[in-house]
Amino acid sequence: MRHVLTPGSVLFSAVLLGLVQVGLVVWLATQQPWAGLSLRADPGSTTLSIARVAGAGPAAGLAAGAPATAIVTPDGRRIVLEPADVIEEPDMLGSVPALRRFYDRQEALAGALAAARDGPLRLEPSGQVIRPAPRRPVSDLPVSFWTQIGVGLAGIWLGAWVASLRLRELSAWMFLLAGWGLALAAHSAALYSTRELALPADVFALASRVNATGTLTFGIGMVTLFLLYPRRVVRGALTALPALLIGGWILLMQVDDWPRHVPQMPTAVSVTMLVLLAVILAQVLMARRDPSARAMLGWFGLSVAVGAGAFVLTVILPTVLDRPPLVEQSTGFLFFLLIYAGLALGIARYRLFDLADWSFRILFYVGGVLLLLALDVALVYGLALDRGPALGLSLALVGLVYLPLRERMAVWLRRDRALSAEDLYARLTAVAHAVTPEEAQARYEGLFREVFAPLSIAPLPDTLSPEVHLADGGEALELPPGAGLPGLRLHWARRGTRLFSSADRRQAALLLTLLHGAIDQHRRHAAAVEGERHRINRDMHDNIGVLLMSALHSSGIDRKDRLIRQTLSDLREIIANPSHQPWQLPRLVADLRAEIGEHLAAADIALDWQDTDLPEVTLRPQTVHTLRAILREGTSNLLRHSGATRARVRLAAEDGTLAIELADNGRGLSGEPGQNGNGLGNLRARVEQCGGRFEVAAEPTGTALRARLPLPPCPPDPDRSLAA
């Protein structure tokens, strides 16, 4: 029966393996005798002191900070305590004799703790009696223990997650191998680095061997991974070279007189890291024409440079220089987890498009910190300044010199060309003012070519997102259609040298907002101009026409002059359209009655005018123009077309509206505005814009124009209010 490997089985196996490892480490840690205290080496001293005392432990009577020089066993044997007894990582001792002596002393101290079952121990110089418990409680395991446990679990589970996504890719399995190596190293280190005082030599040696194996297994997985991914650097049997060389080193250390080769571990780790960086450099050179691969390598390179560099500088380099490590081993494993998490994000292609910005920020921040430390050290040890002034001067130099230079370097390294505000405004305006759609699209594409320099621009016929969208992991930037412009898909920023980023998406969204606003504003302006042109044309037709017609039919010179002067006055008002003085309805009606009556009288047409009980309300300018236009245009049509001898005008306030009727006894007009020129159509549009109604009625003895215009509410009567 054939068994098929599935993502679920990989993940389940990794979870189970991680938990089994954790259970074994916790079991071994809690099987050791518990004294309820931890010791530390005092800087510059050959003695130890008490670092911590468990409140309810066997050493509860001791005080933290008290010296501890020796322990005396129940049989009277005195064991002098040395700083090397509490060293966190025995690999750092640097020589084989020192390492063998360390394991011998660990065996002696562990035996003394175990022998306390037969009687109490005595701690010198205080003389405090301690009776260790047979088991160390889980609650006494320190935070650094669980930190390393968490690092190991994260390594193996992240590796399994990536491998489950790419079951057929050897690179994914190498990533899992590296994660398992990280878990072995972190979990074994958690056991011996957080011991109280000692572990039995066989337990310590086993944990130390597992730690060395895990560390170098991590190196095998990482180096092989970069030989395969994202591009193959080597092929065939050369792919197995890291496993053969580093694996041979592991076997040599394990079987050839342990711990003879253990002091070589720092060198082995350093060489492995250098080889890893060299392989990453080869990947960068091979992927220089592939923005996606470069972005992915950016994640890898950034995580390795920061994580491995920090580990080498704080742990490995001080050991090589015969100095104590700058950080604890538990913190050092966090550097490896940083590398591993960065690789997981890169393989999962998480936000590759933002890597350039993040890389610059992280690297420049790291550079700023290193520069600050270097300046501080130079001023303190080189110029003999006090620590306070030296730190202040270092901060000032970094702020005044490095930070401004950092921004310029970021722009230069990214090689992004930003348009000035003036150039950007000119190009946005050019798109908004384009005459034809083809011209607008050409200028639109040209704008984004100048801003982002894409390798190509293609139409985007359909888009589900109404906003700017990053597609294909940043390989494309999609611009939705809007404001009459088509959707576009921009491929590869900066002529194919990088991916589009979130900053590019935000910039494109801002440009589209500004562009759509400019287009909308231009269209509103054009519509306003066109509306004003129509208004002038309509007012000329409705008002000027009737005055000129009356002047044409007038026989008296004085009346002709008066009509022409009125025509010129109305013409200036129509063109300028000022916000003139408000008109009271009765006054306006009286003026119109005199004007219309004079026009009709000149044509020998009798006028019947009715306008009783009109309210004292102030009309809006639009209503004033509309009322004038109805009576003037209606009178003009009556004079030109009706052949009437009598006209009737009726104005009345009814239900909050002004009812208007202009009727004659002539030949009659058609009720279709389109058959009688633009006049009646203009009147209907005017009335409807005011919120009123307009109709033309053909009667048996002529034509009637009827309209209703809304009136403002009447103001309160002061006399009536006082009387009430």
Coordinates of N, CA, C and O in Angstrom, one line a residue, residues 19 59 128 165 205 296 386 432 481 624:
L19 N 6.7 18.8 20.6 CA 6.2 18.6 22.0 C 7.0 17.5 22.7 O 7.2 17.5 23.9
A59 N 16.8 27.1 50.3 CA 17.7 28.1 50.7 C 17.0 29.4 51.1 O 17.6 30.5 50.9
Q128 N 25.3 28.8 56.1 CA 23.9 28.4 56.0 C 23.8 26.9 55.6 O 24.5 26.5 54.7
L165 N 3.6 23.5 2.6 CA 3.2 24.2 1.4 C 3.8 23.8 0.1 O 3.3 24.0 -1.0
A205 N 27.1 16.4 29.0 CA 27.8 16.1 27.7 C 26.7 15.8 26.6 O 26.9 16.2 25.5
M296 N 12.7 38.8 -2.7 CA 12.8 37.7 -1.8 C 14.1 37.6 -1.1 O 14.3 37.3 0.1
D386 N 34.2 62.4 29.9 CA 33.3 61.7 30.8 C 32.1 61.0 30.0 O 31.8 61.4 28.9
A432 N -6.5 67.0 -17.1 CA -7.8 67.5 -16.9 C -8.4 68.3 -18.0 O -9.6 68.3 -18.3
P481 N -10.7 52.4 -13.2 CA -11.2 53.5 -14.1 C -12.0 54.5 -13.2 O -12.5 54.2 -12.2
V624 N -37.9 86.5 -9.8 CA -38.1 87.8 -10.5 C -37.8 87.7 -12.0 O -38.7 88.1 -12.8

